[in-house]
Amino acid sequence: AYLGPFTGEYRNDMVREWTEKLHELSVPHNEGCNLIDTLSEAVKIRSWQIAGLPKDALSVENGVIVQYSRRWALFIDPQGQANKWVKNLEKENGIDVIKLSDKDFLRSLENAVRFGKPCLLENVGEELDPALEPILLKQTFKQSGSTVIKLGDAVIPYHEDFKFYITTKLPNPHYTPEVSTKVTIVNFTLSPSGLEDQLLGSVVAEERPDLEEAKNQLIVSNAKMKQEQIGRASCRERV
């Protein structure tokens, strides 16, 4: 809800302050709790990284925020890392890539909504086209038993598998509160510390591929163990 627009260093400062408050107010919590450990799964992170998500903590946090956010994500992405990741992540689902400057961008968006395809809107500025508002606010309604949405002058079927991503190349955009309440702003700007993390991951993968492979195998085996434990627990409940 709060960390998305900020840089990695600022996020760390915020989490540190929150943790101090947890101690001060005697709120029960796990030591060293953070966004990634609390909400993410190692197998899911691994699949994101295979699709091109950088391995630094900021990028992984961004992936978690996007996964759990109720609003569509608007990525502050001057280096194009989020753009590349989303395209790879949704490639098999036939992602449509559009720009506001395209003559038929609204028709392309309609098709994505109608057929449940992911859609990436690139290179937006500090203001968003008012025609996007029904999509951003998810203003769906029922008509003849089907879920529909009004886009422009047309009322079209709304497919539940539809996904919408927005990216901007602006390095330091200032979005109004009206825009900020309609999207989840996610800051993908690469900082020096984030670059260090990414380079360290690249060096380990290049110099010690055996360690990288062992890590991946450990992630997969841990996931299988968790699934087996969940399966045994559900069996005991049924018995």
mmCIF file of C-alpha atoms in Angstrom:
data_model
loop_
_atom_site.group_PDB
_atom_site.id
_atom_site.type_symbol
_atom_site.label_atom_id
_atom_site.label_comp_id
_atom_site.label_asym_id
_atom_site.label_seq_id
_atom_site.Cartn_x
_atom_site.Cartn_y
_atom_site.Cartn_z
ATOM 1 C CA ALA A 1 0.000 0.000 0.000
ATOM 2 C CA TYR A 2 2.776 2.475 0.825
ATOM 3 C CA LEU A 3 6.206 1.293 -0.344
ATOM 4 C CA GLY A 4 5.622 1.158 -4.114
ATOM 5 C CA PRO A 5 6.461 4.745 -5.188
ATOM 6 C CA PHE A 6 9.697 4.951 -3.191
ATOM 7 C CA THR A 7 13.325 3.987 -3.842
ATOM 8 C CA GLY A 8 15.030 1.041 -2.143
ATOM 9 C CA GLU A 9 16.898 3.166 0.408
ATOM 10 C CA TYR A 10 13.741 5.042 1.410
ATOM 11 C CA ARG A 11 11.801 1.775 1.696
ATOM 12 C CA ASN A 12 14.454 0.344 4.018
ATOM 13 C CA ASP A 13 14.248 3.438 6.215
ATOM 14 C CA MET A 14 10.452 3.147 6.379
ATOM 15 C CA VAL A 15 10.534 -0.539 7.294
ATOM 16 C CA ARG A 16 13.162 0.155 9.963
ATOM 17 C CA GLU A 17 10.943 2.845 11.496
ATOM 18 C CA TRP A 18 7.913 0.528 11.401
ATOM 19 C CA THR A 19 9.913 -2.248 13.088
ATOM 20 C CA GLU A 20 11.011 0.139 15.849
ATOM 21 C CA LYS A 21 7.364 1.066 16.400
ATOM 22 C CA LEU A 22 6.423 -2.625 16.627
ATOM 23 C CA HIS A 23 8.977 -3.017 19.448
ATOM 24 C CA GLU A 24 7.930 0.225 21.107
ATOM 25 C CA LEU A 25 4.224 -0.663 21.107
ATOM 26 C CA SER A 26 4.806 -4.364 21.930
ATOM 27 C CA VAL A 27 3.068 -5.553 18.750
ATOM 28 C CA PRO A 28 3.768 -9.301 18.230
ATOM 29 C CA HIS A 29 5.916 -9.873 15.120
ATOM 30 C CA ASN A 30 8.648 -12.085 13.718
ATOM 31 C CA GLU A 31 12.156 -10.752 14.046
ATOM 32 C CA GLY A 32 13.533 -9.547 10.717
ATOM 33 C CA CYS A 33 10.092 -9.495 9.107
ATOM 34 C CA ASN A 34 9.966 -7.923 5.658
ATOM 35 C CA LEU A 35 7.728 -7.716 2.616
ATOM 36 C CA ILE A 36 9.461 -10.458 0.610
ATOM 37 C CA ASP A 37 9.618 -13.090 3.361
ATOM 38 C CA THR A 38 6.064 -12.403 4.519
ATOM 39 C CA LEU A 39 4.173 -12.370 1.223
ATOM 40 C CA SER A 40 6.237 -14.094 -1.453
ATOM 41 C CA GLU A 41 7.066 -17.656 -2.432
ATOM 42 C CA ALA A 42 10.564 -18.636 -3.527
ATOM 43 C CA VAL A 43 9.259 -20.613 -6.529
ATOM 44 C CA LYS A 44 7.201 -17.636 -7.711
ATOM 45 C CA ILE A 45 10.224 -15.320 -7.393
ATOM 46 C CA ARG A 46 12.340 -17.792 -9.335
ATOM 47 C CA SER A 47 9.780 -17.848 -12.170
ATOM 48 C CA TRP A 48 9.758 -14.027 -12.241
ATOM 49 C CA GLN A 49 13.554 -13.955 -12.449
ATOM 50 C CA ILE A 50 13.554 -16.504 -15.269
ATOM 51 C CA ALA A 51 11.201 -14.091 -17.072
ATOM 52 C CA GLY A 52 13.725 -11.283 -16.623
ATOM 53 C CA LEU A 53 12.966 -9.726 -13.237
ATOM 54 C CA PRO A 54 16.261 -8.400 -11.804
ATOM 55 C CA LYS A 55 17.491 -10.235 -8.709
ATOM 56 C CA ASP A 56 17.960 -7.251 -6.411
ATOM 57 C CA ALA A 57 15.657 -6.830 -3.405
ATOM 58 C CA LEU A 58 13.892 -3.738 -4.799
ATOM 59 C CA SER A 59 12.806 -5.564 -7.960
ATOM 60 C CA VAL A 60 11.600 -8.606 -6.012
ATOM 61 C CA GLU A 61 9.601 -6.323 -3.699
ATOM 62 C CA ASN A 62 8.071 -4.729 -6.795
ATOM 63 C CA GLY A 63 7.016 -8.150 -8.068
ATOM 64 C CA VAL A 64 5.318 -8.898 -4.742
ATOM 65 C CA ILE A 65 3.531 -5.522 -4.745
ATOM 66 C CA VAL A 66 2.217 -6.124 -8.266
ATOM 67 C CA GLN A 67 1.051 -9.634 -7.357
ATOM 68 C CA TYR A 68 -1.035 -8.534 -4.375
ATOM 69 C CA SER A 69 -2.193 -5.085 -5.444
ATOM 70 C CA ARG A 70 -5.905 -4.581 -6.136
ATOM 71 C CA ARG A 71 -5.184 -1.792 -8.617
ATOM 72 C CA TRP A 72 -3.332 -2.029 -11.933
ATOM 73 C CA ALA A 73 0.371 -1.197 -11.719
ATOM 74 C CA LEU A 74 2.011 1.930 -13.141
ATOM 75 C CA PHE A 75 5.761 1.345 -13.291
ATOM 76 C CA ILE A 76 8.245 4.223 -13.020
ATOM 77 C CA ASP A 77 10.719 2.559 -15.351
ATOM 78 C CA PRO A 78 13.406 4.838 -16.868
ATOM 79 C CA GLN A 79 15.786 1.917 -17.504
ATOM 80 C CA GLY A 80 13.088 -0.275 -19.117
ATOM 81 C CA GLN A 81 13.561 -3.223 -16.737
ATOM 82 C CA ALA A 82 9.890 -3.515 -15.777
ATOM 83 C CA ASN A 83 8.878 -3.206 -19.429
ATOM 84 C CA LYS A 84 11.138 -6.103 -20.410
ATOM 85 C CA TRP A 85 9.999 -8.239 -17.470
ATOM 86 C CA VAL A 86 6.276 -7.772 -18.147
ATOM 87 C CA LYS A 87 6.715 -8.590 -21.847
ATOM 88 C CA ASN A 88 8.570 -11.820 -21.028
ATOM 89 C CA LEU A 89 6.222 -12.718 -18.169
ATOM 90 C CA GLU A 90 3.100 -12.426 -20.320
ATOM 91 C CA LYS A 91 4.611 -13.521 -23.635
ATOM 92 C CA GLU A 92 2.910 -16.918 -23.641
ATOM 93 C CA ASN A 93 -0.433 -15.238 -22.933
ATOM 94 C CA GLY A 94 -0.171 -13.127 -26.099
ATOM 95 C CA ILE A 95 0.422 -9.728 -24.499
ATOM 96 C CA ASP A 96 -0.702 -6.667 -26.471
ATOM 97 C CA VAL A 97 1.707 -3.701 -26.330
ATOM 98 C CA ILE A 98 0.141 -0.306 -27.024
ATOM 99 C CA LYS A 99 0.899 3.425 -26.717
ATOM 100 C CA LEU A 100 -1.445 6.361 -26.228
ATOM 101 C CA SER A 101 -0.117 7.760 -29.517
ATOM 102 C CA ASP A 102 -1.385 4.724 -31.469
ATOM 103 C CA LYS A 103 -4.371 5.544 -33.663
ATOM 104 C CA ASP A 104 -6.243 2.410 -32.637
ATOM 105 C CA PHE A 105 -5.027 2.102 -29.029
ATOM 106 C CA LEU A 106 -8.588 2.080 -27.661
ATOM 107 C CA ARG A 107 -9.613 -0.707 -30.052
ATOM 108 C CA SER A 108 -6.555 -2.767 -29.053
ATOM 109 C CA LEU A 109 -7.479 -2.251 -25.406
ATOM 110 C CA GLU A 110 -11.056 -3.328 -26.126
ATOM 111 C CA ASN A 111 -9.831 -6.559 -27.725
ATOM 112 C CA ALA A 112 -7.602 -7.318 -24.735
ATOM 113 C CA VAL A 113 -10.511 -6.772 -22.332
ATOM 114 C CA ARG A 114 -12.892 -8.819 -24.477
ATOM 115 C CA PHE A 115 -10.597 -11.837 -24.949
ATOM 116 C CA GLY A 116 -8.852 -11.782 -21.557
ATOM 117 C CA LYS A 117 -5.368 -10.922 -22.802
ATOM 118 C CA PRO A 118 -2.699 -9.009 -20.878
ATOM 119 C CA CYS A 119 -2.121 -5.463 -22.136
ATOM 120 C CA LEU A 120 0.914 -3.207 -21.650
ATOM 121 C CA LEU A 121 0.491 0.550 -22.122
ATOM 122 C CA GLU A 122 3.943 2.059 -22.695
ATOM 123 C CA ASN A 123 5.506 5.507 -22.350
ATOM 124 C CA VAL A 124 2.746 7.377 -20.551
ATOM 125 C CA GLY A 125 3.321 10.885 -19.214
ATOM 126 C CA GLU A 126 2.197 12.480 -15.971
ATOM 127 C CA GLU A 127 -1.441 12.477 -17.087
ATOM 128 C CA LEU A 128 -3.503 9.489 -18.206
ATOM 129 C CA ASP A 129 -6.151 9.524 -20.917
ATOM 130 C CA PRO A 130 -9.643 9.920 -19.353
ATOM 131 C CA ALA A 131 -10.822 7.067 -21.604
ATOM 132 C CA LEU A 132 -8.797 4.683 -19.376
ATOM 133 C CA GLU A 133 -10.774 5.524 -16.233
ATOM 134 C CA PRO A 134 -13.329 2.669 -16.480
ATOM 135 C CA ILE A 135 -10.428 0.202 -16.847
ATOM 136 C CA LEU A 136 -8.385 1.703 -14.004
ATOM 137 C CA LEU A 137 -11.382 1.799 -11.652
ATOM 138 C CA LYS A 138 -12.636 -1.596 -12.862
ATOM 139 C CA GLN A 139 -16.126 -0.206 -13.384
ATOM 140 C CA THR A 140 -17.701 -3.493 -14.415
ATOM 141 C CA PHE A 141 -21.390 -4.282 -14.161
ATOM 142 C CA LYS A 142 -23.791 -7.096 -15.019
ATOM 143 C CA GLN A 143 -25.788 -7.097 -18.224
ATOM 144 C CA SER A 144 -27.914 -10.083 -19.248
ATOM 145 C CA GLY A 145 -26.019 -12.224 -16.757
ATOM 146 C CA SER A 146 -22.571 -11.331 -18.163
ATOM 147 C CA THR A 147 -19.884 -9.054 -16.717
ATOM 148 C CA VAL A 148 -19.374 -6.048 -19.003
ATOM 149 C CA ILE A 149 -17.618 -2.689 -18.965
ATOM 150 C CA LYS A 150 -18.270 0.553 -20.828
ATOM 151 C CA LEU A 151 -15.214 1.692 -22.754
ATOM 152 C CA GLY A 152 -15.790 4.851 -24.757
ATOM 153 C CA ASP A 153 -19.219 4.513 -26.379
ATOM 154 C CA ALA A 154 -19.120 0.713 -26.448
ATOM 155 C CA VAL A 155 -20.254 -1.791 -23.831
ATOM 156 C CA ILE A 156 -18.038 -4.865 -24.130
ATOM 157 C CA PRO A 157 -17.704 -8.192 -22.272
ATOM 158 C CA TYR A 158 -15.136 -8.093 -19.477
ATOM 159 C CA HIS A 159 -12.985 -11.228 -19.354
ATOM 160 C CA GLU A 160 -11.744 -12.193 -15.883
ATOM 161 C CA ASP A 161 -8.271 -13.060 -17.212
ATOM 162 C CA PHE A 162 -7.624 -9.515 -18.457
ATOM 163 C CA LYS A 163 -4.507 -7.834 -16.998
ATOM 164 C CA PHE A 164 -3.331 -4.257 -17.467
ATOM 165 C CA TYR A 165 0.171 -2.859 -16.995
ATOM 166 C CA ILE A 166 1.374 0.742 -17.495
ATOM 167 C CA THR A 167 4.963 1.976 -17.784
ATOM 168 C CA THR A 168 6.566 5.403 -17.976
ATOM 169 C CA LYS A 169 10.145 6.302 -18.906
ATOM 170 C CA LEU A 170 10.013 9.511 -16.872
ATOM 171 C CA PRO A 171 12.741 9.286 -14.173
ATOM 172 C CA ASN A 172 10.932 11.417 -11.573
ATOM 173 C CA PRO A 173 7.258 11.898 -12.515
ATOM 174 C CA HIS A 174 4.857 13.806 -10.283
ATOM 175 C CA TYR A 175 1.464 12.150 -10.381
ATOM 176 C CA THR A 176 -1.545 13.946 -8.962
ATOM 177 C CA PRO A 177 -3.569 12.368 -6.144
ATOM 178 C CA GLU A 178 -6.320 11.721 -8.712
ATOM 179 C CA VAL A 179 -3.972 9.502 -10.719
ATOM 180 C CA SER A 180 -2.319 7.927 -7.677
ATOM 181 C CA THR A 181 -5.628 6.664 -6.286
ATOM 182 C CA LYS A 182 -6.470 4.864 -9.536
ATOM 183 C CA VAL A 183 -3.224 2.886 -9.978
ATOM 184 C CA THR A 184 -0.518 1.249 -7.879
ATOM 185 C CA ILE A 185 2.645 3.267 -8.537
ATOM 186 C CA VAL A 186 5.706 0.985 -8.489
ATOM 187 C CA ASN A 187 9.186 2.522 -8.633
ATOM 188 C CA PHE A 188 11.573 0.436 -10.746
ATOM 189 C CA THR A 189 14.264 3.155 -10.919
ATOM 190 C CA LEU A 190 17.669 1.496 -10.617
ATOM 191 C CA SER A 191 19.768 2.965 -7.794
ATOM 192 C CA PRO A 192 23.541 2.394 -7.233
ATOM 193 C CA SER A 193 22.826 -0.116 -4.444
ATOM 194 C CA GLY A 194 20.306 -1.929 -6.642
ATOM 195 C CA LEU A 195 22.869 -2.062 -9.441
ATOM 196 C CA GLU A 196 25.388 -3.562 -7.008
ATOM 197 C CA ASP A 197 22.882 -6.296 -6.075
ATOM 198 C CA GLN A 198 22.168 -7.066 -9.737
ATOM 199 C CA LEU A 199 25.870 -7.192 -10.632
ATOM 200 C CA LEU A 200 26.611 -9.442 -7.658
ATOM 201 C CA GLY A 201 23.886 -11.853 -8.813
ATOM 202 C CA SER A 202 25.312 -11.827 -12.351
ATOM 203 C CA VAL A 203 28.853 -12.489 -11.079
ATOM 204 C CA VAL A 204 27.705 -15.442 -8.931
ATOM 205 C CA ALA A 205 25.747 -16.927 -11.857
ATOM 206 C CA GLU A 206 28.776 -16.528 -14.145
ATOM 207 C CA GLU A 207 31.575 -17.533 -11.786
ATOM 208 C CA ARG A 208 29.778 -20.201 -9.747
ATOM 209 C CA PRO A 209 26.951 -21.665 -11.858
ATOM 210 C CA ASP A 210 27.028 -24.706 -9.565
ATOM 211 C CA LEU A 211 25.889 -22.549 -6.629
ATOM 212 C CA GLU A 212 23.136 -20.995 -8.745
ATOM 213 C CA GLU A 213 21.921 -24.446 -9.810
ATOM 214 C CA ALA A 214 22.064 -25.756 -6.227
ATOM 215 C CA LYS A 215 20.013 -22.757 -5.081
ATOM 216 C CA ASN A 216 17.361 -23.393 -7.755
ATOM 217 C CA GLN A 217 17.140 -27.080 -6.865
ATOM 218 C CA LEU A 218 16.782 -26.183 -3.175
ATOM 219 C CA ILE A 219 13.915 -23.779 -3.992
ATOM 220 C CA VAL A 220 12.083 -26.459 -5.999
ATOM 221 C CA SER A 221 12.581 -29.174 -3.376
ATOM 222 C CA ASN A 222 11.387 -26.865 -0.562
ATOM 223 C CA ALA A 223 8.274 -26.026 -2.579
ATOM 224 C CA LYS A 224 7.527 -29.723 -3.103
ATOM 225 C CA MET A 225 7.959 -30.385 0.621
ATOM 226 C CA LYS A 226 5.511 -27.580 1.470
ATOM 227 C CA GLN A 227 2.958 -28.950 -0.991
ATOM 228 C CA GLU A 228 3.297 -32.439 0.499
ATOM 229 C CA GLN A 229 2.867 -31.048 4.029
ATOM 230 C CA ILE A 230 -0.258 -29.158 2.966
ATOM 231 C CA GLY A 231 -1.598 -32.309 1.285
ATOM 232 C CA ARG A 232 -1.012 -34.441 4.401
ATOM 233 C CA ALA A 233 -2.624 -31.795 6.605
ATOM 234 C CA SER A 234 -5.737 -31.646 4.403
ATOM 235 C CA CYS A 235 -5.955 -35.459 4.432
ATOM 236 C CA ARG A 236 -5.831 -35.500 8.241
ATOM 237 C CA GLU A 237 -8.592 -32.855 8.358
ATOM 238 C CA ARG A 238 -10.823 -34.982 6.113
ATOM 239 C CA VAL A 239 -10.165 -38.058 8.254
#
